[in-house]
Amino acid sequence: MIGDYSERLIVQEVSPRDGLQIEPRWVETADKIALIDRLSLAGFSRIEAGSFVSPKAIPALRDGEAVFQGLTRQPGVIYVALVPNLKGAQRAIAAGADELNLVMSASQTHNRANMRMSCEQSLQAFRDVVTVAGETRLSLNGSVATAFGCPFEGAISEDRVCALVDHYLELGMTGISLADTTGMANPRQVGRLVRRVLERLPAAQLTLHFHNTRGLGLCNVLAAYEAGARRFDASLGGLGGCPFAPGASGNICSEDLVNLCDEVGIDTGIDLSLLLELSRTLPALLGHDLPGQVVKAGRNCDLHPAPNFDA
Amino acid sequence: MIGDYSERLIVQEVSPRDGLQIEPRWVETADKIALIDRLSLAGFSRIEAGSFVSPKAIPALRDGEAVFQGLTRQPGVIYVALVPNLKGAQRAIAAGADELNLVMSASQTHNRANMRMSCEQSLQAFRDVVTVAGETRLSLNGSVATAFGCPFEGAISEDRVCALVDHYLELGMTGISLADTTGMANPRQVGRLVRRVLERLPAAQLTLHFHNTRGLGLCNVLAAYEAGARRFDASLGGLGGCPFAPGASGNICSEDLVNLCDEVGIDTGIDLSLLLELSRTLPALLGHDLPGQVVKAGRNCDLHPAPNFDA
């Protein structure tokens, strides 16, 4: 059932971080900065602009400091940095990030694979970050990866996810992200979990991070919006793959999401034309095609000339 | 809002017709028959198995007679033939089709481009088909192409679509398909139009045909299901492109739709494992990759081995 679409949907653009992090081709610092600056001009109010992880682990983003220091800040735009630990947080704070995003998995096995520590060790490390960030103006966001399923463990209990959300809030984080890291969520599950989590914090503090791995990314956005969620991660061109499924999509595509919103009448504040123009620059920058659909098909309003019937 | 998912969703498989019709590589008659037979064994109750169009217009399907006569009929499966006119209908009846599907566009411009006649001429031609089919046991389905938008004219009024549905029903057709021929539909529009059309005929007689051109195919299925629709066209692997957008998707993908239904608990009667196995044969048969996502990513239940943390 289609509900009330009158409230704005906030798209947090993650291509500069979650998109670029697994690209094999090096993207020059100046190109990263140009991308972020053009994204801010297209109307995004939140951009995950980089990460402060070990350069050995994520060489593609080893220039985080230079990126944050080089971008042209637009008023009202929040530039987010992903940080794995205290050292990363200190680097991000020094580089001028507005918000720190901390990630751990609801799945122990996935957290060990991704972070090389147990969930308990992750939470302990977050305490140190909270202490340091508490002395600054920065806000903190806690992401729960594999919140809708784990590629190693399978189903993740909703009680487990809710307990982690409670833990994050107790630690003092103001933002919470629920991430469908490998695209296992379905709309029914999404509606149910979003309603449970929104009993714990206001919609303005909750972000949903969906992948389109099995083609359900935008279905899940609609289900979450209809359950009350208002903020969603998305990536220009759908940049950012799925490490477990070569050829499958990863992040939902920003311009496809904005197009959906435009078509059903949900305001995003984002200029789709500018976004499509920017998306068209990606294949040359990265050396490969991207999964975004609207950039290939055009908008509904891009009409085709009628064939000449006399020919 | 997620509603009641207790009623079966019928998937009508269209890859042998709508999928293959624009493939440049010739698919042998025996391979077409094998595909259709394996689809019927996977649990589809309706298969659009071919068309009886001029072989000059659609050379890829010029073996319609041999295909229909060669397939192994499964009890309860309806084998549908697309026919453009009386001559096509006579050929389809002689070949043993169970149902004839007639197509015209709601858009005059698109109908002229696609059918080389006006909508009025199409309706007149359908009268002749209705007369001939009336002497047989065959059922007739009328498809309204560009029902959600036209790539030449833009928006199509819902009144226009409803008037054509009424016209089809008056002609004596028992089935109606609403086709989003170039992927312009959005979930809100779909819910509205489906509700209006279901005031005119029972859900068992209505089919929705969505394209995933702008990434909204499965969102539109859910919106239509929630508005009461129960039957949907889909194509194995997402076979069948969009002629106006090179690289963009066309038909929604059968196995991605069945996976969605399995995950949210909507019964389809289709065996997803068999379907994925069959989808994996398509790249070799056709010589190119296909847009289906689940065949690349695997099902949620296909877990990955956990990494060795001692390594």
Short mmCIF file of N, CA, C and O in Angstrom, two decimals, chain B residues 183-258:
data_model
loop_
_atom_site.label_atom_id
_atom_site.label_comp_id
_atom_site.label_asym_id
_atom_site.label_seq_id
_atom_site.Cartn_x
_atom_site.Cartn_y
_atom_site.Cartn_z
N GLY B 183 9.68 0.85 -19.31
CA GLY B 183 10.14 1.04 -17.93
C GLY B 183 9.94 2.44 -17.40
O GLY B 183 10.83 3.00 -16.75
N MET B 184 8.77 3.02 -17.63
CA MET B 184 8.50 4.38 -17.16
C MET B 184 7.60 4.41 -15.92
O MET B 184 7.34 5.48 -15.37
N ALA B 185 7.10 3.26 -15.50
CA ALA B 185 6.14 3.23 -14.39
C ALA B 185 6.82 3.48 -13.06
O ALA B 185 8.01 3.19 -12.88
N ASN B 186 6.08 4.02 -12.11
CA ASN B 186 6.55 4.11 -10.74
C ASN B 186 5.50 3.50 -9.81
O ASN B 186 4.33 3.38 -10.19
N PRO B 187 5.92 3.09 -8.61
CA PRO B 187 5.03 2.32 -7.74
C PRO B 187 3.73 3.04 -7.38
O PRO B 187 2.68 2.41 -7.24
N ARG B 188 3.80 4.34 -7.22
CA ARG B 188 2.59 5.07 -6.84
C ARG B 188 1.57 5.03 -7.98
O ARG B 188 0.38 4.75 -7.77
N GLN B 189 2.04 5.30 -9.19
CA GLN B 189 1.20 5.26 -10.39
C GLN B 189 0.63 3.84 -10.59
O GLN B 189 -0.55 3.67 -10.91
N VAL B 190 1.47 2.85 -10.37
CA VAL B 190 1.06 1.46 -10.56
C VAL B 190 -0.09 1.10 -9.61
O VAL B 190 -1.11 0.53 -10.02
N GLY B 191 0.07 1.46 -8.34
CA GLY B 191 -0.98 1.15 -7.37
C GLY B 191 -2.30 1.78 -7.79
O GLY B 191 -3.36 1.15 -7.73
N ARG B 192 -2.22 3.03 -8.25
CA ARG B 192 -3.43 3.77 -8.62
C ARG B 192 -4.10 3.13 -9.83
O ARG B 192 -5.31 2.88 -9.83
N LEU B 193 -3.34 2.85 -10.88
CA LEU B 193 -3.92 2.30 -12.10
C LEU B 193 -4.44 0.87 -11.88
O LEU B 193 -5.52 0.52 -12.39
N VAL B 194 -3.70 0.08 -11.12
CA VAL B 194 -4.17 -1.30 -10.86
C VAL B 194 -5.50 -1.26 -10.12
O VAL B 194 -6.42 -2.01 -10.46
N ARG B 195 -5.62 -0.39 -9.15
CA ARG B 195 -6.90 -0.32 -8.42
C ARG B 195 -8.03 0.06 -9.35
O ARG B 195 -9.14 -0.49 -9.27
N ARG B 196 -7.76 1.00 -10.26
CA ARG B 196 -8.83 1.40 -11.21
C ARG B 196 -9.20 0.25 -12.13
O ARG B 196 -10.38 0.01 -12.41
N VAL B 197 -8.21 -0.46 -12.64
CA VAL B 197 -8.49 -1.53 -13.60
C VAL B 197 -9.17 -2.71 -12.91
O VAL B 197 -10.03 -3.38 -13.51
N LEU B 198 -8.82 -2.96 -11.65
CA LEU B 198 -9.46 -4.08 -10.93
C LEU B 198 -10.91 -3.79 -10.56
O LEU B 198 -11.61 -4.68 -10.08
N GLU B 199 -11.37 -2.57 -10.82
CA GLU B 199 -12.82 -2.32 -10.73
C GLU B 199 -13.53 -2.90 -11.96
O GLU B 199 -14.75 -2.99 -12.01
N ARG B 200 -12.74 -3.25 -13.00
CA ARG B 200 -13.31 -3.68 -14.28
C ARG B 200 -13.24 -5.18 -14.52
O ARG B 200 -13.97 -5.71 -15.36
N LEU B 201 -12.32 -5.87 -13.84
CA LEU B 201 -12.20 -7.32 -14.05
C LEU B 201 -11.56 -7.95 -12.82
O LEU B 201 -10.89 -7.26 -12.05
N PRO B 202 -11.75 -9.27 -12.64
CA PRO B 202 -11.16 -9.93 -11.46
C PRO B 202 -9.64 -10.02 -11.60
O PRO B 202 -9.10 -10.05 -12.72
N ALA B 203 -8.96 -10.10 -10.45
CA ALA B 203 -7.50 -10.15 -10.45
C ALA B 203 -6.97 -11.33 -11.26
O ALA B 203 -5.90 -11.25 -11.87
N ALA B 204 -7.72 -12.44 -11.29
CA ALA B 204 -7.26 -13.63 -12.02
C ALA B 204 -7.14 -13.37 -13.51
O ALA B 204 -6.50 -14.15 -14.23
N GLN B 205 -7.73 -12.28 -14.01
CA GLN B 205 -7.68 -12.00 -15.44
C GLN B 205 -6.70 -10.88 -15.81
O GLN B 205 -6.56 -10.54 -16.98
N LEU B 206 -6.02 -10.32 -14.83
CA LEU B 206 -5.13 -9.18 -15.09
C LEU B 206 -3.67 -9.58 -14.95
O LEU B 206 -3.28 -10.21 -13.98
N THR B 207 -2.88 -9.18 -15.94
CA THR B 207 -1.43 -9.39 -15.89
C THR B 207 -0.72 -8.04 -15.94
O THR B 207 -1.11 -7.16 -16.71
N LEU B 208 0.32 -7.91 -15.14
CA LEU B 208 1.16 -6.72 -15.21
C LEU B 208 2.50 -7.10 -15.84
O LEU B 208 3.10 -8.10 -15.46
N HIS B 209 2.93 -6.26 -16.76
CA HIS B 209 4.18 -6.52 -17.48
C HIS B 209 5.10 -5.33 -17.23
O HIS B 209 4.89 -4.24 -17.78
N PHE B 210 6.09 -5.54 -16.37
CA PHE B 210 6.99 -4.44 -16.02
C PHE B 210 8.38 -4.65 -16.62
O PHE B 210 8.85 -5.78 -16.76
N HIS B 211 9.02 -3.55 -16.91
CA HIS B 211 10.42 -3.56 -17.30
C HIS B 211 11.25 -2.93 -16.18
O HIS B 211 10.76 -2.08 -15.45
N ASN B 212 12.51 -3.35 -16.12
CA ASN B 212 13.39 -2.84 -15.08
C ASN B 212 14.32 -1.75 -15.61
O ASN B 212 15.37 -1.48 -15.04
N THR B 213 13.91 -1.09 -16.66
CA THR B 213 14.75 -0.13 -17.38
C THR B 213 15.38 0.93 -16.47
O THR B 213 16.52 1.34 -16.68
N ARG B 214 14.62 1.39 -15.50
CA ARG B 214 15.13 2.41 -14.57
C ARG B 214 15.22 1.87 -13.15
O ARG B 214 15.19 2.62 -12.17
N GLY B 215 15.31 0.53 -13.05
CA GLY B 215 15.57 -0.10 -11.75
C GLY B 215 14.35 -0.28 -10.86
O GLY B 215 14.49 -0.65 -9.69
N LEU B 216 13.14 -0.01 -11.40
CA LEU B 216 11.95 -0.02 -10.55
C LEU B 216 11.04 -1.22 -10.78
O LEU B 216 9.93 -1.27 -10.24
N GLY B 217 11.50 -2.19 -11.57
CA GLY B 217 10.62 -3.30 -11.93
C GLY B 217 10.04 -4.03 -10.73
O GLY B 217 8.82 -4.24 -10.65
N LEU B 218 10.88 -4.42 -9.79
CA LEU B 218 10.38 -5.20 -8.65
C LEU B 218 9.60 -4.33 -7.67
O LEU B 218 8.65 -4.79 -7.04
N CYS B 219 9.97 -3.05 -7.55
CA CYS B 219 9.15 -2.12 -6.74
C CYS B 219 7.74 -2.06 -7.30
O CYS B 219 6.75 -2.02 -6.55
N ASN B 220 7.64 -2.04 -8.63
CA ASN B 220 6.33 -1.95 -9.26
C ASN B 220 5.52 -3.24 -9.08
O ASN B 220 4.30 -3.20 -8.91
N VAL B 221 6.21 -4.38 -9.10
CA VAL B 221 5.51 -5.64 -8.82
C VAL B 221 4.90 -5.60 -7.42
O VAL B 221 3.72 -5.92 -7.23
N LEU B 222 5.70 -5.20 -6.44
CA LEU B 222 5.17 -5.18 -5.06
C LEU B 222 4.00 -4.22 -4.94
O LEU B 222 3.00 -4.53 -4.30
N ALA B 223 4.12 -3.05 -5.57
CA ALA B 223 3.04 -2.07 -5.49
C ALA B 223 1.77 -2.62 -6.15
O ALA B 223 0.66 -2.44 -5.65
N ALA B 224 1.93 -3.32 -7.27
CA ALA B 224 0.77 -3.89 -7.96
C ALA B 224 0.16 -5.03 -7.15
O ALA B 224 -1.06 -5.14 -7.03
N TYR B 225 1.02 -5.87 -6.58
CA TYR B 225 0.52 -6.97 -5.74
C TYR B 225 -0.26 -6.40 -4.57
O TYR B 225 -1.36 -6.87 -4.24
N GLU B 226 0.30 -5.38 -3.95
CA GLU B 226 -0.36 -4.80 -2.78
C GLU B 226 -1.67 -4.10 -3.16
O GLU B 226 -2.57 -3.96 -2.34
N ALA B 227 -1.79 -3.71 -4.43
CA ALA B 227 -3.05 -3.12 -4.92
C ALA B 227 -4.01 -4.21 -5.41
O ALA B 227 -5.11 -3.89 -5.86
N GLY B 228 -3.60 -5.47 -5.36
CA GLY B 228 -4.52 -6.56 -5.70
C GLY B 228 -4.16 -7.37 -6.93
O GLY B 228 -4.83 -8.36 -7.22
N ALA B 229 -3.16 -6.97 -7.69
CA ALA B 229 -2.78 -7.74 -8.88
C ALA B 229 -2.10 -9.04 -8.44
O ALA B 229 -1.43 -9.09 -7.41
N ARG B 230 -2.27 -10.08 -9.23
CA ARG B 230 -1.73 -11.39 -8.86
C ARG B 230 -0.94 -12.06 -9.97
O ARG B 230 -0.38 -13.14 -9.75
N ARG B 231 -0.90 -11.49 -11.15
CA ARG B 231 -0.18 -12.16 -12.24
C ARG B 231 0.79 -11.19 -12.90
O ARG B 231 0.43 -10.04 -13.20
N PHE B 232 2.03 -11.68 -13.15
CA PHE B 232 3.11 -10.82 -13.62
C PHE B 232 3.92 -11.52 -14.68
O PHE B 232 4.28 -12.68 -14.52
N ASP B 233 4.23 -10.81 -15.74
CA ASP B 233 5.20 -11.30 -16.71
C ASP B 233 6.61 -11.13 -16.16
O ASP B 233 6.91 -10.14 -15.49
N ALA B 234 7.47 -12.09 -16.49
CA ALA B 234 8.89 -11.95 -16.17
C ALA B 234 9.66 -12.84 -17.12
O ALA B 234 9.09 -13.73 -17.75
N SER B 235 10.96 -12.58 -17.23
CA SER B 235 11.76 -13.26 -18.24
C SER B 235 13.02 -13.84 -17.59
O SER B 235 13.72 -13.15 -16.83
N LEU B 236 13.28 -15.11 -17.87
CA LEU B 236 14.47 -15.78 -17.33
C LEU B 236 15.72 -14.93 -17.58
O LEU B 236 15.97 -14.49 -18.72
N GLY B 237 16.48 -14.70 -16.55
CA GLY B 237 17.72 -13.94 -16.68
C GLY B 237 17.52 -12.45 -16.93
O GLY B 237 18.48 -11.70 -17.05
N GLY B 238 16.25 -12.03 -17.02
CA GLY B 238 15.98 -10.65 -17.44
C GLY B 238 16.17 -10.49 -18.94
O GLY B 238 16.36 -9.37 -19.45
N LEU B 239 16.10 -11.61 -19.66
CA LEU B 239 16.29 -11.60 -21.11
C LEU B 239 15.27 -10.66 -21.79
O LEU B 239 14.10 -10.65 -21.45
N GLY B 240 15.76 -9.91 -22.78
CA GLY B 240 14.88 -8.98 -23.49
C GLY B 240 15.25 -7.55 -23.15
O GLY B 240 15.01 -7.08 -22.06
N GLY B 241 15.87 -6.88 -24.08
CA GLY B 241 16.42 -5.56 -23.79
C GLY B 241 15.44 -4.44 -24.01
O GLY B 241 14.26 -4.64 -24.31
N CYS B 242 15.95 -3.25 -23.86
CA CYS B 242 15.15 -2.05 -24.09
C CYS B 242 15.68 -1.39 -25.36
O CYS B 242 16.83 -0.95 -25.38
N PRO B 243 14.88 -1.35 -26.42
CA PRO B 243 15.40 -0.84 -27.69
C PRO B 243 15.82 0.62 -27.65
O PRO B 243 16.59 1.07 -28.49
N PHE B 244 15.32 1.38 -26.67
CA PHE B 244 15.65 2.80 -26.63
C PHE B 244 16.85 3.12 -25.76
O PHE B 244 17.26 4.27 -25.69
N ALA B 245 17.37 2.12 -25.07
CA ALA B 245 18.44 2.41 -24.11
C ALA B 245 19.45 1.29 -24.12
O ALA B 245 19.35 0.35 -23.34
N PRO B 246 20.44 1.39 -24.99
CA PRO B 246 21.46 0.34 -25.04
C PRO B 246 22.12 0.17 -23.68
O PRO B 246 22.47 1.14 -23.03
N GLY B 247 22.23 -1.09 -23.24
CA GLY B 247 22.85 -1.34 -21.94
C GLY B 247 21.87 -1.35 -20.79
O GLY B 247 22.18 -1.84 -19.72
N ALA B 248 20.68 -0.80 -20.99
CA ALA B 248 19.69 -0.79 -19.91
C ALA B 248 18.92 -2.11 -19.91
O ALA B 248 18.82 -2.79 -20.94
N SER B 249 18.35 -2.44 -18.78
CA SER B 249 17.58 -3.66 -18.65
C SER B 249 16.24 -3.52 -19.34
O SER B 249 15.72 -2.42 -19.50
N GLY B 250 15.67 -4.66 -19.72
CA GLY B 250 14.31 -4.69 -20.23
C GLY B 250 13.41 -5.40 -19.23
O GLY B 250 13.21 -4.90 -18.12
N ASN B 251 12.91 -6.57 -19.62
CA ASN B 251 12.00 -7.32 -18.76
C ASN B 251 12.56 -7.55 -17.36
O ASN B 251 13.75 -7.77 -17.19
N ILE B 252 11.66 -7.56 -16.39
CA ILE B 252 12.10 -7.96 -15.07
C ILE B 252 12.51 -9.42 -15.13
O ILE B 252 12.04 -10.20 -15.97
N CYS B 253 13.40 -9.79 -14.22
CA CYS B 253 14.04 -11.11 -14.26
C CYS B 253 13.24 -12.10 -13.42
O CYS B 253 12.97 -11.86 -12.24
N SER B 254 12.88 -13.23 -14.04
CA SER B 254 12.02 -14.22 -13.36
C SER B 254 12.62 -14.70 -12.05
O SER B 254 11.92 -14.77 -11.03
N GLU B 255 13.89 -15.08 -12.09
CA GLU B 255 14.44 -15.65 -10.86
C GLU B 255 14.61 -14.59 -9.78
O GLU B 255 14.49 -14.90 -8.58
N ASP B 256 14.85 -13.34 -10.17
CA ASP B 256 14.91 -12.28 -9.16
C ASP B 256 13.53 -12.05 -8.54
O ASP B 256 13.40 -11.81 -7.33
N LEU B 257 12.49 -12.13 -9.36
CA LEU B 257 11.12 -11.98 -8.84
C LEU B 257 10.76 -13.16 -7.93
O LEU B 257 10.20 -12.96 -6.84
N VAL B 258 11.09 -14.38 -8.35
CA VAL B 258 10.76 -15.54 -7.51
C VAL B 258 11.54 -15.48 -6.21
O VAL B 258 11.01 -15.79 -5.13
#
